[in-house]
Coordinates of C-alpha atoms in Angstrom, one line a residue:
M207 CA -106.9 -83.3 1.8
M208 CA -108.7 -84.2 -1.4
E209 CA -111.2 -82.3 -2.8
A210 CA -114.8 -82.9 -1.5
H211 CA -117.8 -83.4 -3.8
P212 CA -121.5 -83.0 -3.2
L213 CA -122.9 -85.6 -1.5
H214 CA -125.4 -86.2 -4.7
E215 CA -122.7 -87.3 -6.5
L216 CA -121.9 -90.4 -4.2
A217 CA -122.3 -93.8 -5.9
Y218 CA -125.4 -95.5 -4.2
E219 CA -125.8 -99.2 -4.5
P220 CA -129.2 -99.5 -5.0
L221 CA -131.3 -101.2 -2.2
V222 CA -132.6 -104.5 -2.8
P223 CA -136.6 -104.2 -3.4
G224 CA -138.8 -106.6 -1.3
R225 CA -136.4 -106.5 1.6
H226 CA -136.2 -104.5 4.9
E227 CA -132.9 -103.3 3.6
I228 CA -131.2 -100.1 4.6
R229 CA -127.7 -98.4 4.5
L230 CA -125.5 -98.1 7.6
I231 CA -122.4 -96.1 7.7
Q232 CA -119.7 -98.2 9.3
L233 CA -117.6 -95.4 11.2
K234 CA -113.6 -96.4 11.2
P235 CA -111.7 -96.3 14.6
K236 CA -109.7 -92.9 15.4
I237 CA -106.6 -92.6 13.3
K238 CA -104.0 -89.9 13.2
D239 CA -103.8 -88.0 9.7
P240 CA -100.6 -89.5 8.4
I241 CA -99.7 -86.7 5.7
T242 CA -100.2 -83.8 8.2
S243 CA -99.4 -85.3 11.4
S244 CA -102.1 -83.4 12.6
K245 CA -103.5 -84.0 16.3
D246 CA -107.1 -84.1 14.7
H247 CA -108.4 -87.8 14.0
I248 CA -109.5 -88.5 10.5
L249 CA -113.2 -89.1 10.2
C250 CA -113.8 -91.8 7.5
C251 CA -116.3 -94.4 7.1
E252 CA -117.8 -96.8 4.5
V253 CA -121.6 -97.2 3.5
I254 CA -122.8 -100.9 3.7
H255 CA -126.2 -102.4 3.0
V256 CA -127.8 -104.4 6.2
E257 CA -131.2 -106.1 6.3
R258 CA -133.4 -104.5 9.3
G259 CA -133.6 -107.0 12.2
L260 CA -130.7 -109.1 11.1
C261 CA -127.9 -106.6 11.2
Q262 CA -125.3 -105.6 14.0
P263 CA -126.4 -103.3 16.5
Y264 CA -126.4 -99.5 15.2
T265 CA -126.9 -96.1 16.8
A266 CA -129.4 -93.9 14.9
L267 CA -128.9 -90.1 14.9
S268 CA -131.7 -87.6 15.5
Y269 CA -130.5 -84.3 14.4
A270 CA -131.5 -80.8 12.8
W271 CA -130.1 -80.6 9.2
G272 CA -129.5 -76.8 9.5
N273 CA -128.6 -74.8 6.9
N274 CA -127.8 -76.6 3.6
T275 CA -124.7 -73.9 3.0
D276 CA -123.3 -75.2 6.5
L277 CA -121.2 -77.9 5.3
A278 CA -118.2 -79.9 5.7
P279 CA -116.0 -82.8 4.5
L280 CA -116.4 -86.5 5.5
R281 CA -114.4 -89.3 3.8
I282 CA -116.5 -92.1 2.4
G283 CA -114.5 -94.8 0.6
N284 CA -111.7 -93.4 -1.3
R285 CA -113.6 -89.9 -1.3
Y286 CA -114.2 -87.1 0.5
Y287 CA -117.9 -85.6 0.3
H288 CA -119.6 -82.6 1.6
V289 CA -122.3 -83.4 4.4
N290 CA -123.9 -81.5 7.0
A291 CA -121.6 -79.9 9.6
S292 CA -123.4 -80.7 12.5
V293 CA -123.4 -84.4 11.2
K294 CA -119.8 -84.4 10.9
V295 CA -119.3 -83.5 14.7
A296 CA -121.7 -85.5 15.8
L297 CA -120.1 -88.7 13.8
G298 CA -116.6 -87.4 15.6
Q299 CA -118.2 -87.6 18.9
L300 CA -119.6 -91.4 18.1
Q301 CA -116.2 -92.4 16.5
A302 CA -114.6 -95.1 18.9
E303 CA -110.8 -95.5 19.4
D304 CA -110.3 -99.1 18.3
L305 CA -113.6 -100.4 17.2
D306 CA -116.0 -99.6 14.1
V307 CA -119.2 -98.2 14.9
F308 CA -122.3 -98.4 13.2
V309 CA -124.7 -95.4 12.6
W310 CA -127.8 -94.6 10.7
V311 CA -127.9 -91.0 9.4
D312 CA -130.8 -90.3 6.8
Q313 CA -128.8 -87.6 5.0
I314 CA -126.3 -90.3 3.9
C315 CA -128.1 -93.7 4.3
I316 CA -130.8 -92.5 2.1
N317 CA -130.3 -91.4 -1.5
Q318 CA -132.1 -87.9 -1.5
Q319 CA -132.0 -88.0 -5.1
D320 CA -134.2 -91.0 -5.6
D321 CA -137.7 -90.3 -4.6
V322 CA -138.9 -94.0 -5.0
E323 CA -136.2 -95.1 -2.5
K324 CA -136.8 -92.2 -0.4
S325 CA -140.5 -92.9 0.0
H326 CA -139.7 -96.5 0.7
Q327 CA -137.1 -95.7 3.4
V328 CA -139.3 -93.0 5.1
Q329 CA -142.0 -95.7 5.4
Q330 CA -139.2 -97.7 7.6
M331 CA -138.3 -94.6 9.8
K332 CA -140.2 -95.3 12.5
Q333 CA -138.7 -99.1 12.9
I334 CA -135.2 -98.0 11.8
Y335 CA -135.5 -95.9 15.2
S336 CA -137.3 -98.4 17.2
E337 CA -134.9 -100.9 16.5
A338 CA -131.8 -99.1 16.8
E339 CA -129.9 -100.1 20.0
T340 CA -129.4 -96.5 21.0
V341 CA -130.7 -93.1 19.5
V342 CA -128.6 -90.0 19.8
A343 CA -131.0 -86.9 19.9
W344 CA -128.0 -84.6 19.0
L345 CA -128.1 -81.0 19.7
G346 CA -125.2 -79.3 18.3
P347 CA -121.9 -78.5 19.7
A348 CA -121.5 -77.1 23.4
T349 CA -122.2 -73.1 23.5
N350 CA -124.0 -70.9 26.0
D351 CA -123.0 -72.8 29.0
S352 CA -124.6 -76.0 27.8
D353 CA -122.7 -78.0 29.5
R354 CA -123.1 -77.3 32.9
L355 CA -126.7 -76.8 32.1
L356 CA -127.2 -80.6 30.9
R357 CA -125.3 -81.8 33.9
H358 CA -127.5 -79.8 36.1
L359 CA -130.6 -81.2 34.5
G360 CA -129.1 -84.8 34.8
R361 CA -128.6 -84.1 38.5
M362 CA -132.2 -83.0 38.8
G363 CA -133.7 -85.9 36.9
T364 CA -132.0 -88.4 39.1
F365 CA -133.0 -86.9 42.3
L366 CA -136.8 -86.7 41.1
W367 CA -136.7 -90.5 40.1
A368 CA -135.2 -91.2 43.2
G369 CA -137.8 -89.4 45.1
E370 CA -135.7 -86.8 46.2
S371 CA -137.6 -83.9 45.4
A372 CA -136.6 -81.8 48.4
R373 CA -133.0 -81.8 47.2
V374 CA -134.6 -80.5 43.7
L375 CA -136.1 -77.7 45.5
A376 CA -132.9 -76.9 47.6
S377 CA -131.2 -76.7 44.6
H378 CA -133.2 -73.6 43.2
Q379 CA -132.7 -71.2 46.3
N380 CA -129.9 -68.9 45.0
E381 CA -131.1 -66.2 43.0
E382 CA -127.9 -65.9 41.2
A383 CA -127.6 -69.4 40.1
L384 CA -131.5 -69.5 38.9
E385 CA -130.6 -66.2 36.4
S386 CA -128.1 -68.2 35.2
I387 CA -129.9 -71.5 34.8
R388 CA -132.9 -69.8 33.3
H389 CA -130.8 -68.1 30.6
A390 CA -128.9 -71.1 29.5
F391 CA -132.4 -73.3 29.7
H392 CA -134.1 -70.9 27.2
L393 CA -131.1 -71.3 24.7
F394 CA -131.2 -74.9 25.2
C395 CA -135.2 -74.7 24.5
E396 CA -134.2 -72.3 21.2
R397 CA -131.8 -74.9 19.4
G398 CA -132.7 -75.7 16.1
Y399 CA -133.4 -79.6 17.0
W400 CA -136.5 -79.1 19.1
K401 CA -138.4 -77.1 16.4
R402 CA -137.6 -79.5 13.3
L403 CA -140.7 -81.6 13.1
W404 CA -139.1 -85.2 12.0
I405 CA -137.0 -85.4 15.4
M406 CA -141.1 -85.8 17.1
Q407 CA -141.1 -89.6 15.4
E408 CA -137.3 -90.1 16.0
Y409 CA -137.4 -88.7 19.7
A410 CA -140.8 -90.7 20.5
V411 CA -139.8 -94.2 19.6
A412 CA -136.6 -94.4 20.7
R413 CA -136.1 -97.5 23.2
C414 CA -132.8 -95.9 24.4
L415 CA -132.5 -92.2 24.1
T416 CA -129.5 -90.4 25.0
I417 CA -129.7 -86.2 24.6
A418 CA -126.1 -85.4 23.7
C419 CA -125.0 -81.4 23.6
G420 CA -120.8 -81.3 22.7
N421 CA -119.3 -83.7 25.0
V422 CA -122.1 -83.9 27.8
T423 CA -125.0 -86.5 27.7
I424 CA -128.0 -87.0 29.6
R425 CA -130.7 -89.7 29.5
D426 CA -134.3 -88.8 28.2
W427 CA -136.2 -89.6 31.6
Q428 CA -133.9 -87.1 33.3
L429 CA -135.1 -84.4 31.4
Q430 CA -138.6 -85.6 31.0
A431 CA -138.8 -85.6 35.2
V432 CA -137.4 -81.8 35.2
M433 CA -140.1 -80.6 32.9
V434 CA -143.1 -82.7 34.8
F435 CA -141.8 -81.6 38.0
V436 CA -141.9 -78.0 37.2
N437 CA -145.0 -78.2 35.8
R438 CA -147.1 -80.1 38.2
L439 CA -145.3 -77.9 41.2
Y440 CA -146.8 -74.6 39.4
R441 CA -150.3 -76.1 39.0
T442 CA -150.4 -77.5 42.7
T443 CA -148.8 -74.5 44.6
V444 CA -149.3 -71.1 42.8
G445 CA -152.7 -70.0 43.6
V446 CA -153.2 -72.5 46.3
L447 CA -150.9 -71.8 48.7
P448 CA -150.6 -68.3 50.2
K449 CA -148.1 -65.5 48.5
G450 CA -144.8 -65.8 50.2
H451 CA -145.1 -69.5 51.4
P452 CA -141.4 -70.8 50.7
I453 CA -142.7 -73.6 48.4
E454 CA -145.0 -71.1 46.4
V455 CA -141.6 -68.6 46.1
T456 CA -139.7 -71.7 45.2
S457 CA -142.3 -72.4 42.6
Q458 CA -142.6 -69.4 41.1
A459 CA -138.8 -68.8 40.7
M460 CA -138.4 -72.4 39.1
A461 CA -141.5 -71.6 36.7
R462 CA -139.4 -68.4 35.8
T463 CA -136.6 -70.5 34.9
Y464 CA -137.8 -73.2 33.1
K465 CA -140.7 -71.5 31.3
S466 CA -140.2 -69.3 28.5
S467 CA -141.6 -68.4 24.8
A468 CA -139.5 -71.7 23.6
T469 CA -140.3 -74.1 26.4
S470 CA -143.4 -75.6 24.3
F471 CA -140.9 -76.8 21.6
V472 CA -139.4 -79.0 24.2
E473 CA -142.3 -80.0 25.7
G474 CA -144.4 -80.9 22.8
V475 CA -141.4 -83.5 21.9
V476 CA -141.1 -84.8 25.6
T477 CA -145.1 -85.2 26.0
R478 CA -145.1 -86.9 22.6
R479 CA -142.6 -89.5 23.5
T480 CA -144.6 -90.3 26.9
R481 CA -147.6 -90.3 25.2
Y482 CA -146.4 -92.7 23.0
W483 CA -145.1 -95.7 25.3
E484 CA -147.6 -95.0 28.1
E485 CA -150.9 -95.0 25.9
G486 CA -149.7 -97.3 23.2
E487 CA -147.1 -99.2 24.7
G488 CA -144.7 -98.5 22.2
D489 CA -146.9 -99.5 19.2
G490 CA -148.5 -96.2 18.5
A491 CA -152.1 -97.5 19.6
G492 CA -153.0 -94.0 21.1
D493 CA -153.9 -91.2 18.4
P494 CA -155.1 -91.1 15.1
L495 CA -153.3 -89.2 12.8
F496 CA -155.9 -86.2 12.9
H497 CA -155.0 -86.1 16.3
V498 CA -151.3 -86.1 16.1
L499 CA -151.3 -83.4 13.5
A500 CA -153.7 -80.9 15.3
T501 CA -152.0 -81.4 18.6
T502 CA -148.5 -81.2 16.8
L503 CA -149.2 -78.4 14.0
A504 CA -151.8 -76.2 15.2
L505 CA -150.8 -73.1 17.0
E506 CA -151.6 -72.5 20.5
C507 CA -151.0 -69.4 22.6
D508 CA -147.1 -69.3 22.3
H509 CA -147.4 -69.2 18.2
N510 CA -144.2 -71.7 18.2
Y511 CA -144.1 -73.5 14.5
P512 CA -142.5 -76.6 14.0
L513 CA -140.3 -76.7 11.0
T514 CA -139.8 -79.1 7.8
T515 CA -137.7 -78.3 4.5
D516 CA -140.3 -80.1 2.6
P517 CA -143.9 -79.4 3.2
R518 CA -145.0 -82.8 2.5
D519 CA -143.2 -84.0 5.6
R520 CA -145.6 -82.1 7.8
I521 CA -147.7 -85.3 7.4
F522 CA -145.1 -87.7 6.5
S523 CA -143.0 -87.2 9.4
V524 CA -145.6 -87.9 12.0
L525 CA -147.6 -90.5 10.3
Q526 CA -146.1 -93.4 11.9
L527 CA -146.9 -91.8 15.3
A528 CA -150.5 -92.5 14.4
S529 CA -152.9 -95.2 15.3
D530 CA -154.2 -95.5 12.1
A531 CA -151.3 -94.7 10.0
D532 CA -152.2 -98.2 8.0
H533 CA -155.1 -96.2 6.8
F534 CA -152.6 -93.7 4.8
S535 CA -151.2 -96.5 2.9
C536 CA -150.8 -94.2 0.1
F537 CA -147.9 -92.7 2.3
P538 CA -145.1 -91.3 2.1
N539 CA -145.3 -90.5 -1.7
Y540 CA -142.9 -88.1 -2.7
A541 CA -143.9 -88.2 -6.4
W542 CA -147.3 -86.2 -5.2
T543 CA -147.4 -82.6 -5.2
C544 CA -148.1 -80.7 -1.7
E545 CA -151.6 -80.1 -2.6
K546 CA -152.3 -83.6 -3.4
V547 CA -150.7 -85.1 -0.3
F548 CA -152.8 -82.5 1.8
C549 CA -156.2 -83.1 -0.1
E550 CA -155.7 -87.3 0.3
A551 CA -154.9 -86.7 4.2
A552 CA -158.1 -84.8 4.8
F553 CA -160.5 -86.8 2.2
I554 CA -159.5 -90.1 4.2
M555 CA -159.7 -88.1 7.6
L556 CA -163.3 -87.3 6.8
R557 CA -164.1 -90.8 5.4
Q558 CA -163.1 -91.8 9.0
G559 CA -165.5 -89.4 10.4
H560 CA -163.3 -87.0 11.5
I561 CA -165.6 -84.1 10.3
D562 CA -164.1 -81.5 12.5
V563 CA -161.0 -81.4 10.3
L564 CA -162.7 -79.0 8.5
A565 CA -162.1 -76.5 11.6
Y566 CA -158.5 -76.7 10.2
S567 CA -159.4 -75.5 7.1
Q568 CA -158.7 -71.7 8.0
S569 CA -159.1 -68.7 5.3
S570 CA -155.8 -67.3 4.6
R571 CA -153.9 -69.4 1.8
D572 CA -150.9 -69.5 0.3
S573 CA -151.8 -71.7 -3.0
S574 CA -154.8 -71.4 -5.0
D575 CA -154.8 -74.9 -5.9
M576 CA -156.0 -75.8 -2.0
P577 CA -159.5 -76.6 -1.8
T578 CA -161.3 -74.9 1.2
W579 CA -162.0 -78.0 2.6
A580 CA -158.4 -79.2 3.2
P581 CA -156.2 -78.0 5.8
N582 CA -153.1 -76.4 4.5
W583 CA -150.6 -77.5 6.9
R584 CA -148.0 -75.2 5.6
M585 CA -149.8 -72.4 7.0
R586 CA -149.8 -71.4 10.7
I587 CA -153.2 -73.0 11.5
R588 CA -154.2 -71.9 15.1
S589 CA -156.3 -73.9 17.4
P590 CA -160.0 -74.0 16.7
C591 CA -162.1 -71.4 18.6
T592 CA -164.2 -73.7 19.8
G593 CA -161.3 -76.2 21.1
P594 CA -160.2 -79.5 19.7
P595 CA -163.1 -81.7 18.5
W596 CA -161.9 -84.4 20.8
V597 CA -161.7 -82.0 23.9
N598 CA -165.0 -79.6 23.7
T599 CA -168.4 -81.3 24.7
F600 CA -170.5 -79.7 21.5
S601 CA -172.7 -82.0 19.4
A602 CA -174.2 -79.7 16.6
S603 CA -175.1 -82.4 14.4
G604 CA -176.4 -84.9 17.2
D605 CA -176.2 -88.7 16.7
T606 CA -175.9 -88.5 13.2
L607 CA -172.3 -89.8 11.8
H608 CA -173.6 -92.8 11.1
Q609 CA -175.8 -91.2 8.1
Q610 CA -172.9 -89.4 6.9
V611 CA -172.1 -90.5 3.4
I612 CA -168.8 -88.7 1.9
G613 CA -167.8 -88.6 -2.0
S614 CA -165.4 -86.9 -4.4
P615 CA -167.0 -86.5 -7.3
T616 CA -164.2 -84.6 -9.1
P617 CA -160.8 -83.8 -8.3
G618 CA -160.2 -81.2 -5.3
T619 CA -164.2 -81.6 -4.4
V620 CA -165.9 -83.4 -1.9
V621 CA -169.6 -83.7 -1.1
L622 CA -170.7 -84.2 2.6
Q623 CA -174.2 -84.2 3.8
G624 CA -175.6 -81.6 5.9
V625 CA -178.3 -79.3 6.7
L626 CA -178.8 -75.6 6.3
V627 CA -179.4 -73.5 9.0
D628 CA -179.7 -70.1 8.4
S629 CA -178.0 -66.8 6.2
V630 CA -175.8 -64.4 7.7
E631 CA -177.6 -60.7 8.0
K632 CA -175.4 -58.6 10.0
L633 CA -171.6 -58.9 11.4
G634 CA -169.8 -56.8 14.0
D635 CA -166.1 -56.1 14.0
I636 CA -163.1 -58.3 13.9
W637 CA -162.0 -59.8 17.4
D638 CA -158.6 -61.0 16.5
P639 CA -156.4 -60.5 20.0
N640 CA -152.7 -60.7 20.2
W641 CA -152.3 -64.1 22.1
L642 CA -148.9 -62.5 23.2
D643 CA -150.1 -59.3 24.6
S644 CA -152.0 -57.9 27.5
L645 CA -155.7 -58.0 26.8
H646 CA -156.7 -54.7 25.1
Y647 CA -159.3 -53.0 26.8
P648 CA -160.8 -50.7 24.3
A649 CA -161.5 -53.5 21.6
A650 CA -162.5 -55.8 24.2
M651 CA -165.4 -53.4 25.2
V652 CA -166.6 -53.0 21.6
Y653 CA -166.5 -56.6 20.8
L654 CA -168.7 -57.7 24.0
E655 CA -170.9 -54.7 23.7
Q656 CA -171.6 -55.8 19.7
V657 CA -172.2 -59.4 21.2
Q658 CA -174.7 -57.7 23.6
E659 CA -176.5 -56.1 20.8
F660 CA -177.1 -58.6 18.4
C661 CA -178.6 -60.4 21.4
E662 CA -180.8 -57.7 22.6
E663 CA -181.9 -57.2 18.9
S664 CA -182.6 -61.1 18.4
P665 CA -186.0 -62.7 18.9
R666 CA -184.7 -65.8 20.1
F667 CA -183.6 -63.9 23.5
W668 CA -187.0 -63.0 24.6
T669 CA -185.6 -62.1 28.2
A670 CA -183.0 -59.9 29.6
S671 CA -181.5 -62.8 31.5
K672 CA -181.5 -64.8 28.2
S673 CA -179.8 -62.0 26.5
E674 CA -177.4 -62.0 29.4
L675 CA -176.6 -65.5 29.7
G676 CA -176.3 -65.6 25.7
T677 CA -174.1 -62.6 25.4
A678 CA -171.6 -64.2 28.2
C679 CA -171.4 -67.5 26.4
I680 CA -171.3 -66.3 23.2
S681 CA -168.2 -63.9 23.9
I682 CA -165.9 -66.8 24.6
A683 CA -167.4 -69.2 22.1
G684 CA -168.9 -71.1 24.6
C685 CA -165.7 -72.5 26.3
T686 CA -166.3 -72.0 30.1
D687 CA -163.1 -73.5 31.7
M688 CA -165.3 -73.1 34.9
T689 CA -164.3 -74.9 37.9
D690 CA -166.4 -78.1 39.7
T691 CA -167.5 -75.2 41.9
T692 CA -169.2 -73.1 39.1
V693 CA -172.2 -73.7 37.1
P694 CA -173.5 -72.2 34.0
E695 CA -176.0 -70.4 35.5
A696 CA -173.3 -68.4 37.2
I697 CA -172.2 -67.1 34.1
P698 CA -174.1 -64.0 33.8
N699 CA -172.9 -62.8 37.0
I700 CA -169.3 -63.9 35.7
Y701 CA -169.9 -61.6 32.8
S702 CA -171.2 -58.6 34.7
A703 CA -168.4 -58.6 36.9
V704 CA -166.0 -59.2 33.8
L705 CA -167.5 -55.9 32.4
E706 CA -167.1 -54.0 35.6
Q707 CA -163.6 -55.1 36.0
L708 CA -162.7 -54.1 32.2
D709 CA -164.7 -50.7 33.2
S710 CA -162.9 -49.9 36.1
H711 CA -159.5 -50.0 34.0
A712 CA -160.7 -47.5 31.4
A713 CA -159.2 -44.3 33.3
H714 CA -156.0 -46.1 33.8
S715 CA -154.7 -48.0 30.6
S716 CA -155.5 -49.4 27.2
S717 CA -154.3 -52.9 28.4
F718 CA -153.8 -54.9 31.7
E719 CA -153.3 -58.1 32.9
T720 CA -155.8 -60.0 34.8
D721 CA -155.9 -62.3 37.5
G722 CA -158.2 -63.7 40.3
T723 CA -161.6 -65.2 40.1
F724 CA -162.2 -64.3 36.5
H725 CA -158.9 -65.0 34.9
W726 CA -160.1 -67.8 32.8
Y727 CA -162.9 -65.5 31.2
F728 CA -160.2 -63.1 30.2
K729 CA -158.2 -65.8 29.0
R730 CA -160.9 -67.2 26.8
L731 CA -161.3 -63.8 25.5
R732 CA -157.7 -63.7 24.5
L733 CA -157.2 -66.7 23.0
L734 CA -159.8 -66.7 20.5
H735 CA -158.9 -65.5 16.9
S736 CA -159.9 -64.0 13.8
R737 CA -163.9 -63.9 14.7
R738 CA -166.7 -61.4 14.1
P739 CA -169.8 -61.6 16.1
F740 CA -173.3 -61.9 13.7
I741 CA -176.8 -62.0 13.9
S742 CA -178.6 -64.5 11.2
K743 CA -181.8 -63.5 9.4
T744 CA -183.8 -65.7 11.9
G745 CA -182.0 -64.1 14.8
F746 CA -179.1 -66.9 15.6
V747 CA -176.2 -65.1 17.4
G748 CA -172.8 -66.3 17.2
L749 CA -169.3 -65.8 16.4
V750 CA -168.0 -66.6 12.6
P751 CA -164.6 -66.1 10.8
Q752 CA -163.5 -62.7 9.8
S753 CA -163.8 -63.6 6.4
T754 CA -167.5 -64.0 6.8
Q755 CA -169.9 -62.0 4.2
P756 CA -173.6 -61.2 4.6
G757 CA -175.5 -63.8 2.9
D758 CA -172.9 -66.6 3.5
I759 CA -174.7 -69.8 5.0
V760 CA -174.4 -71.5 8.4
C761 CA -174.6 -75.2 8.1
I762 CA -174.1 -78.6 10.2
F763 CA -172.2 -81.4 8.5
L764 CA -173.7 -84.7 9.8
G765 CA -171.3 -86.2 12.4
G766 CA -169.7 -82.7 13.2
K767 CA -169.7 -81.6 16.9
I768 CA -169.7 -77.8 15.4
P769 CA -171.4 -75.9 12.6
Y770 CA -169.8 -74.0 10.0
V771 CA -170.1 -71.3 7.5
I772 CA -170.3 -72.1 3.5
R773 CA -170.5 -69.7 0.7
P774 CA -172.1 -70.4 -2.7
A775 CA -169.3 -70.8 -5.2
P776 CA -169.3 -68.0 -8.0
G777 CA -170.2 -69.5 -11.4
E778 CA -170.9 -73.1 -9.9
S779 CA -174.3 -74.1 -9.0
E780 CA -175.1 -76.2 -5.9
T781 CA -171.3 -75.7 -4.7
Y782 CA -169.9 -74.2 -1.8
V783 CA -166.7 -73.0 -0.7
L784 CA -166.1 -73.7 3.1
I785 CA -165.3 -70.2 5.3
G786 CA -164.7 -71.9 8.7
E787 CA -165.7 -73.0 12.1
A788 CA -168.7 -71.3 13.7
F789 CA -170.2 -70.7 17.2
V790 CA -173.8 -70.6 17.2
Y791 CA -175.8 -70.0 20.4
G792 CA -179.0 -72.4 20.2
I793 CA -177.7 -75.2 18.1
M794 CA -174.4 -76.3 20.0
T795 CA -175.9 -79.4 21.4
G796 CA -178.1 -80.7 18.9
E797 CA -181.2 -78.4 19.6
F798 CA -181.4 -77.9 15.8
M799 CA -181.5 -80.9 14.4
K800 CA -184.7 -82.1 16.8
S801 CA -186.5 -80.0 14.3
D802 CA -186.0 -82.8 11.9
P803 CA -184.3 -80.5 9.2
Q804 CA -184.0 -81.7 5.3
V805 CA -180.4 -83.2 5.2
V806 CA -178.8 -82.3 1.7
P807 CA -175.6 -82.7 -0.1
L808 CA -173.4 -80.1 0.3
K809 CA -170.5 -80.1 -2.3
L810 CA -167.4 -78.1 -1.4
R811 CA -164.5 -77.0 -3.7

């Protein structure tokens, strides 16, 4: 075989400006190697130019790039070039016996050395995948019993679409078979494909989608049907049917089979496709970019973190899934730094009225160039303790968004209109439980007792019942997750029962698992992160970020649903740094705004 060259040495002909021009791989039919007489077929192709919408039917490949050192030679024209080994295997699967096959693969069809071309091609990615005759989600070669698993998922999905759920339940009765499926499914979810952020868009917009692993393929609707069925079965049986009921037992077994620490990667991708087609009928009319970024990138309790090679792609890769993508016409731009991309995205979102994008600006930063008000999507941002803005029912600023005026007087700064509430006087210990562990009894008791002490000290809680109600709400940042049969007045009783249950475990263990009536309260305690109880100078009590210091200021930005903590910037007058989101009892539903406080410009850097 001839010597293989780096792919960047491929002589790309420039794409014609002003046209929807793309490149396709023209994959030649299978032929035997005439020199070596090898039984292996030569994989050879040409790179051609076509115009989108006017070209021949093609297949778009969705795959994980993987390790840049895992390369294989591919014959393009008369020379061999090193390409991703997974790409070569996938092309081998797509190669036909006697016909040319046309394929779009980003690694080969985009000149990766040309930032201008790359920016222009990335703008067309949604159309490239949605206009493809077929999109193949290539998971990689067959390993770890993947052939058997995919055939099983295909059969189960077909049964479910045919309304034959009884056959699915009957197929999950054998414990030994379930264990085999469980192991294979966990490794299926752990495949690098599901962890790559770029595939979110590629998978979502495809009109015809095939999932391929080795030689076995299934359709996307078969996998979706199984995932939806397992989740729905678990929600409607566990805790509803008596323990030991045959369906309850099967439901528990299926949950153990199809639920693992990696399942959320697959669920996130499958759910995004469902939302894209059901809500927007394929035009992406559902969620704004802020919502897409937060639901895709913010860590939930499993800590799963989608990956990109280029941090700018944490925005660019999902942009076209957003209903407001046209508001971000400056993207993608690979000539911009990562910091500029993140700042521009945050500023546009603020101008749109998404004031609580600030809740995703969290204090641990890996770059001093990032302003405090712009979320740094490179880091492992965690879901806000007060909940996503489109889910929580808070309204700290009342109906004031129309009064908000946002500006950026100098690069890296933003000015928002807001009101100053009070300054922090005292702080409790840090409450930052491990989401993946059981609740730690001693730390939980200290945390709850400190909240209670601040409430008892505050003149704003003038009766014991008020203090107990405040303590119960503050300790979980006001998020109750209550059922329809539970009312807010019952929270003090719930809180007392929680303390009693914690106390009853003191003599047995430092940690424990919870279930039963108050499970949701323990769950909320465990899902909080990096919080500290505090009391302000005038007696407001709540939770603030762990980096808060005495003297920091609680404020409300007009149009925001929650309050924030800011700190005067050292050496700069009338300028602040953002510390993070806060929960402050007694101002979360607009109470403070009813006193007609003075609105002032707050400059953040």
